[in-house]
Structure formats: structure tokens, C-alpha cells
JSON list of C-alpha atoms in Angstrom, two decimals:
[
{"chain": "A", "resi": 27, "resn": "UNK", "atom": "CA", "xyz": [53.79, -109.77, 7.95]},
{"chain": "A", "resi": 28, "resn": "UNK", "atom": "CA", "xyz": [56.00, -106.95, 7.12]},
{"chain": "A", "resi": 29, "resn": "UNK", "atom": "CA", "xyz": [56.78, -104.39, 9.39]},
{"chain": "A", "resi": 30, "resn": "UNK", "atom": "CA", "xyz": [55.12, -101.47, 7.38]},
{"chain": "A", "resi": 31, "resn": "UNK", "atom": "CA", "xyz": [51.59, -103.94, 7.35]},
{"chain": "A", "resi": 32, "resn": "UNK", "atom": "CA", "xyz": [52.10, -104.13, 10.77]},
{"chain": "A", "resi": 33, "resn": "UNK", "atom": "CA", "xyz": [52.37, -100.17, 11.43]},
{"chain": "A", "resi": 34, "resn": "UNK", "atom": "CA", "xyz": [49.53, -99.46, 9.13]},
{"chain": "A", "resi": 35, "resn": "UNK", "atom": "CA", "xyz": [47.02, -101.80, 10.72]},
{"chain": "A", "resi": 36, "resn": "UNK", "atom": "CA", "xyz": [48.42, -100.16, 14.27]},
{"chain": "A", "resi": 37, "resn": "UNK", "atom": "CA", "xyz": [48.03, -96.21, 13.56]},
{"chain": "A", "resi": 38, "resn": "UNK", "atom": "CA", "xyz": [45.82, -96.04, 10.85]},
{"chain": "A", "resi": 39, "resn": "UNK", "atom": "CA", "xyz": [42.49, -95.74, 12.54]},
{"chain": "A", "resi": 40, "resn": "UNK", "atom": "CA", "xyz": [44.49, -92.74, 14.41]},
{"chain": "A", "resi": 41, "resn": "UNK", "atom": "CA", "xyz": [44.87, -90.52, 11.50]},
{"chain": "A", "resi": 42, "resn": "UNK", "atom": "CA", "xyz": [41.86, -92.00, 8.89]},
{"chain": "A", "resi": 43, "resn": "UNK", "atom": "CA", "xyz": [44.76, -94.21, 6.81]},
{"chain": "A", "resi": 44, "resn": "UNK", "atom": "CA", "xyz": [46.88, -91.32, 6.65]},
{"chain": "A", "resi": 45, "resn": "UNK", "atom": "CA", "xyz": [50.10, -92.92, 7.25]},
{"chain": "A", "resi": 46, "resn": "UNK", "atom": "CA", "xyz": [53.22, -92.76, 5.02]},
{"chain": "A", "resi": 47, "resn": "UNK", "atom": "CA", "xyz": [56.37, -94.29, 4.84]},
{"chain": "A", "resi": 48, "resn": "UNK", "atom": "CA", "xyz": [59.23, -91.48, 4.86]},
{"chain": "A", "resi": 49, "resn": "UNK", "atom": "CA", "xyz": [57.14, -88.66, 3.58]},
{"chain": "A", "resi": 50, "resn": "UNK", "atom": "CA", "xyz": [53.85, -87.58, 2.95]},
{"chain": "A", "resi": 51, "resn": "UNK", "atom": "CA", "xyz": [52.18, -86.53, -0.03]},
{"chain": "A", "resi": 52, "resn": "UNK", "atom": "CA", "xyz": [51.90, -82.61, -0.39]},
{"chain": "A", "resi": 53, "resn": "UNK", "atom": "CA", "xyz": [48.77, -80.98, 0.69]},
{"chain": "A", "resi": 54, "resn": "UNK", "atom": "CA", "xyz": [48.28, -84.27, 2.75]},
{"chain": "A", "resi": 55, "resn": "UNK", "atom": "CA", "xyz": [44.99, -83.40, 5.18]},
{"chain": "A", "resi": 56, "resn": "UNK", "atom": "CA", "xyz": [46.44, -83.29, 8.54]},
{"chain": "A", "resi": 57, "resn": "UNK", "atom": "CA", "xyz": [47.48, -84.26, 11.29]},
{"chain": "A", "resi": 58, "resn": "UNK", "atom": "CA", "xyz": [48.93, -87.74, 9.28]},
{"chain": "A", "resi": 59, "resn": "UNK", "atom": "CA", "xyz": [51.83, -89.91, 10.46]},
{"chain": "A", "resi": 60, "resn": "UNK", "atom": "CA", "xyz": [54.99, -90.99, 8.55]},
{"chain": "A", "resi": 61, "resn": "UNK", "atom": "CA", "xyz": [57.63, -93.59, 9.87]},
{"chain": "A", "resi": 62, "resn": "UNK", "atom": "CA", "xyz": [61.17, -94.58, 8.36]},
{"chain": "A", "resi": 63, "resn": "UNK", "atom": "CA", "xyz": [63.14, -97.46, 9.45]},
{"chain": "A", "resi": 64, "resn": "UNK", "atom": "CA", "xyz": [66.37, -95.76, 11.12]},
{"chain": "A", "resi": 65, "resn": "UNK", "atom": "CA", "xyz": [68.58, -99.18, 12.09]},
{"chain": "A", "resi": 66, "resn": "UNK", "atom": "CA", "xyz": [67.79, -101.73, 14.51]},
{"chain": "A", "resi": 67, "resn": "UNK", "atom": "CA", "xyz": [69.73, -104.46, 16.10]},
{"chain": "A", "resi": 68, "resn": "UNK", "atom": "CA", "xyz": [71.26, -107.35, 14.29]},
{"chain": "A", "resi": 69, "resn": "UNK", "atom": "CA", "xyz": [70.97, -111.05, 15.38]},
{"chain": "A", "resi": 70, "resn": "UNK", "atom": "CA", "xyz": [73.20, -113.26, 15.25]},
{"chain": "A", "resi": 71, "resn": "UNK", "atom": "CA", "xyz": [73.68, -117.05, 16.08]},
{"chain": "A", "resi": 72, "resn": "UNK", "atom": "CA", "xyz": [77.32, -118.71, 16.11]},
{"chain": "A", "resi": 73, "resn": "UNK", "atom": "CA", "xyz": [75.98, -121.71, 14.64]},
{"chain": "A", "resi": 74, "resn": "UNK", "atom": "CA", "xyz": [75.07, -119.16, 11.21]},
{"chain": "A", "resi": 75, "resn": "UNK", "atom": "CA", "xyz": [71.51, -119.44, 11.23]},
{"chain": "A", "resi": 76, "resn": "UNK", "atom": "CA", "xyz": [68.73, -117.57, 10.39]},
{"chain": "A", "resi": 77, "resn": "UNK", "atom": "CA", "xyz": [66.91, -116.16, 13.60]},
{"chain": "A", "resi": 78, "resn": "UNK", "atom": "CA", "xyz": [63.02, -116.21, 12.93]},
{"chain": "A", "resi": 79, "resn": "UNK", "atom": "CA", "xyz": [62.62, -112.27, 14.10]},
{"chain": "A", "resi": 80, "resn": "UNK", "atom": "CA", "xyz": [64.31, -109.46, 12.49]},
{"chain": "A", "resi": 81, "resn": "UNK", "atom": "CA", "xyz": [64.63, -106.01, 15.30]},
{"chain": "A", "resi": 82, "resn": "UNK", "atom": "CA", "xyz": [63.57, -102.90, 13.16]},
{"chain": "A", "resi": 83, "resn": "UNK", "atom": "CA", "xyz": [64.09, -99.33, 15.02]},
{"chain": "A", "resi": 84, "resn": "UNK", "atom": "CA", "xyz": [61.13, -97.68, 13.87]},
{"chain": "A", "resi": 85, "resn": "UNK", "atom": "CA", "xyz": [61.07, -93.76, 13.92]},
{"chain": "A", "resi": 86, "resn": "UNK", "atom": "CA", "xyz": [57.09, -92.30, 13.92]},
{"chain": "A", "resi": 87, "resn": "UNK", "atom": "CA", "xyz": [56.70, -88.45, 13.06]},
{"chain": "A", "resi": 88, "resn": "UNK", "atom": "CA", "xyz": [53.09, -87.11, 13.66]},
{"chain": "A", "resi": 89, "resn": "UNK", "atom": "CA", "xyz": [52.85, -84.00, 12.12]},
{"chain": "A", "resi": 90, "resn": "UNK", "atom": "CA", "xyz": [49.73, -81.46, 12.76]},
{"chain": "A", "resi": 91, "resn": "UNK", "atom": "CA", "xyz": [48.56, -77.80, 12.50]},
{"chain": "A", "resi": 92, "resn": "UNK", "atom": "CA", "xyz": [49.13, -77.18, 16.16]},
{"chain": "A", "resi": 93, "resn": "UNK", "atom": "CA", "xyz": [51.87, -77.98, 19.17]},
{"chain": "A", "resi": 94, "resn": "UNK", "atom": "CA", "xyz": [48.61, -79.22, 21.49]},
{"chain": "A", "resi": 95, "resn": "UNK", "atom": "CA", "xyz": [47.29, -81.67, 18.22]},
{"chain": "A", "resi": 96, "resn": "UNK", "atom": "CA", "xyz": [50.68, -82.75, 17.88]},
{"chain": "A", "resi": 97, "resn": "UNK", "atom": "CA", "xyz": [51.12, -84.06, 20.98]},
{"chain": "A", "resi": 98, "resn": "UNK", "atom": "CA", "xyz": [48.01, -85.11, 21.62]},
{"chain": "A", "resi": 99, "resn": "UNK", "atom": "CA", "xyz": [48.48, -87.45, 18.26]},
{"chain": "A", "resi": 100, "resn": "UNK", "atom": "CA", "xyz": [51.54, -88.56, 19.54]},
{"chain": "A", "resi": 101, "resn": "UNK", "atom": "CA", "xyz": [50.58, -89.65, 22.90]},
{"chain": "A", "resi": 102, "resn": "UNK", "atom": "CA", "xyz": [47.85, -91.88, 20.89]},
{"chain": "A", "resi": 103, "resn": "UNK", "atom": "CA", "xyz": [50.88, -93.47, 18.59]},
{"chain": "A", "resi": 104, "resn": "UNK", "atom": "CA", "xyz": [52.81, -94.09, 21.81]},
{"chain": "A", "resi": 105, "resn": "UNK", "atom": "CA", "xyz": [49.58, -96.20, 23.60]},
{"chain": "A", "resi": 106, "resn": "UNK", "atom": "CA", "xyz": [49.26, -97.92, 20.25]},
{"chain": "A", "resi": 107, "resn": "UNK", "atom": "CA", "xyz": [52.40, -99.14, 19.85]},
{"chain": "A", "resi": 108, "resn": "UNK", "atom": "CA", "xyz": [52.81, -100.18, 23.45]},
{"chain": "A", "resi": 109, "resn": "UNK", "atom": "CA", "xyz": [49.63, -102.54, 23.07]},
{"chain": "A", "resi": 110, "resn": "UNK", "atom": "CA", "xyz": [51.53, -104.75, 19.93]},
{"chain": "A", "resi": 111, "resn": "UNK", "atom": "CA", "xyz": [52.42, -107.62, 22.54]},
{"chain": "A", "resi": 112, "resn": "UNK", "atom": "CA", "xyz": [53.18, -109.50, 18.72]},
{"chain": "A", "resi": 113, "resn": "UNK", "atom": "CA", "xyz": [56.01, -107.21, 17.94]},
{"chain": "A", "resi": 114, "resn": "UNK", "atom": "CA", "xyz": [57.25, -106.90, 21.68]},
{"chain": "A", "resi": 115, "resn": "UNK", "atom": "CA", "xyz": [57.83, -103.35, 21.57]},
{"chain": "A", "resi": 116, "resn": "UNK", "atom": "CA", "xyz": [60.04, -100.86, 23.28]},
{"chain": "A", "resi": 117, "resn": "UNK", "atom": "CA", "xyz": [59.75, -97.42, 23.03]},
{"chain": "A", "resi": 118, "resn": "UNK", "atom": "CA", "xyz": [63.30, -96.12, 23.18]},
{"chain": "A", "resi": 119, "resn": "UNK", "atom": "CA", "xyz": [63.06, -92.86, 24.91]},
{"chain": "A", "resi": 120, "resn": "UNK", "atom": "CA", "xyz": [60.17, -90.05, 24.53]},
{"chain": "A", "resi": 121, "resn": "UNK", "atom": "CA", "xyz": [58.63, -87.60, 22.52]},
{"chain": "A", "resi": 122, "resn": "UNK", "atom": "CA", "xyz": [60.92, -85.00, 20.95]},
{"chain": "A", "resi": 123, "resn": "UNK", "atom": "CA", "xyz": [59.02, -81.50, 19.90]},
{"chain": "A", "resi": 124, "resn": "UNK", "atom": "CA", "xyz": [59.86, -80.59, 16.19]},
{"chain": "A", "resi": 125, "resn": "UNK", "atom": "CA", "xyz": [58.55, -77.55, 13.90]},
{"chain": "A", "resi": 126, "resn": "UNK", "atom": "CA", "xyz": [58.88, -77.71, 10.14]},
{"chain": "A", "resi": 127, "resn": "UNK", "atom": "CA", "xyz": [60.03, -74.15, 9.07]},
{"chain": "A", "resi": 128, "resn": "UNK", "atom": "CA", "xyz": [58.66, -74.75, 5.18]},
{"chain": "A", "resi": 129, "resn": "UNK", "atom": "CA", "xyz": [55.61, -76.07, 6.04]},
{"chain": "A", "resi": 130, "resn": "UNK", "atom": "CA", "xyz": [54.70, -74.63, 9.11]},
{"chain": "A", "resi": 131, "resn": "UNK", "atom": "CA", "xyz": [53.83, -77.91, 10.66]},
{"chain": "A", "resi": 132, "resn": "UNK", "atom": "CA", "xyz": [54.62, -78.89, 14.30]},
{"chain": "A", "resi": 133, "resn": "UNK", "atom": "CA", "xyz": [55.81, -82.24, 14.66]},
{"chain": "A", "resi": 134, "resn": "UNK", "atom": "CA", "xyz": [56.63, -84.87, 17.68]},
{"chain": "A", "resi": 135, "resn": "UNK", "atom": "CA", "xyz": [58.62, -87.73, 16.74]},
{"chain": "A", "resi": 136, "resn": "UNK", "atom": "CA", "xyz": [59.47, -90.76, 18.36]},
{"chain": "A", "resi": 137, "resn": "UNK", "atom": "CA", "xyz": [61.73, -94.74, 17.99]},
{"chain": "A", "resi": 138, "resn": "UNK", "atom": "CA", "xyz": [60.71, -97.46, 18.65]},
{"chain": "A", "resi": 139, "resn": "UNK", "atom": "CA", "xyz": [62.30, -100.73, 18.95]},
{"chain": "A", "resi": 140, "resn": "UNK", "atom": "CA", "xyz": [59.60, -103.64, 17.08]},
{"chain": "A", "resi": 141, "resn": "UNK", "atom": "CA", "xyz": [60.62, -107.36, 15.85]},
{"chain": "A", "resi": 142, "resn": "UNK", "atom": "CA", "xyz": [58.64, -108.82, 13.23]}
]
């Protein structure tokens, strides 16, 4: 399973499938999710083999039409993720507020450390 099948099956059901990697679609109903990939750490064995889990630092951005939506929708990605025993996830330090001057949009986004 790949890491982005893995997020979608997690947060869909948040947003009614409106999840995105990197950016959403303009005019995109809100509040929707997108996520990007932003590093992660690197195994690696001595003996040069292949571990059987990649580490992907996974950075979620909910994005709504108000400040109390947004991190409301946030808190919900945060309980979500927490609950994906099969990715043993770590949520690598809270919330951060964010407003989107051309859009108007307020934002919360958050990493996350997942292995798939």
C-alpha cells in the first residue's frame, strides 16, 4: 500500500473524499485536506539491505472558511492519524495556525512521522 492510499482511506470520510496531494483544485468545496511528503528518515542496514518499511514525514494542511472549522478539522486529522497502529505514527509536534492571503482561507497544518 502506498502511503497516499493509506492517507486517503484515513481522512477521507473527514472531508467527503476531498483530499489532495500538494494542492487542491480551484473552487474546491471546503473545508478539504491536502498533504505533501516533506522528508522523512532514511534506513539503513550495514549489511546493504533493503529494510521492509520506508519512514515518510507527512505534512497535512486542512484548509476551511473559518479559524474555529479549521481547527476543529484539524483536531479530527490529528485523532485519525493517531489510530493507524499499521503505519505506527508520530505526530511530530502540533497544530500551526496559517491564513492564505489570496484565497482567504484559514489553514492549520501539521507532520507527521508514518512508515509504510
Amino acid at each position: 500500500m502506498s502511503i497516499d492510499i493509506a492517507l486517503f482511506s484515513a481522512l477521507r470520510g473527514l472531508v467527503a473524499d476531498r483530499l489532495f496531494a500538494d494542492v487542491a483544485p480551484e473552487n474546491t468545496p471546503r473545508p478539504y485536506i491536502t498533504y505533501q511528503q516533506v522528508g522523512g528518515d532514511a534506513v539503513n542496514f550495514v549489511e546493504n539491505t533493503i529494510p521492509s518499511k520506508k519512514n515518510a514525514r507527512m505534512q497535512i494542511n486542512v484548509w476551511a472558511d473559518t479559524r474555529l472549522q479549521a481547527t476543529a478539522m484539524g483536531g479530527a486529522v490529528e485523532d485519525a492519524l493517531r489510530t493507524l497502529i499499521a503505519l505506527q505514527p508520530t505526530v511530530l509536534g502540533a497544530a500551526i495556525a496559517t491564513y492564505d492571503e489570496e484565497t482567504k482561507l484559514r489553514g492549520t497544518r501539521q507532520d507527521f512521522s508514518l512508515w509504510i
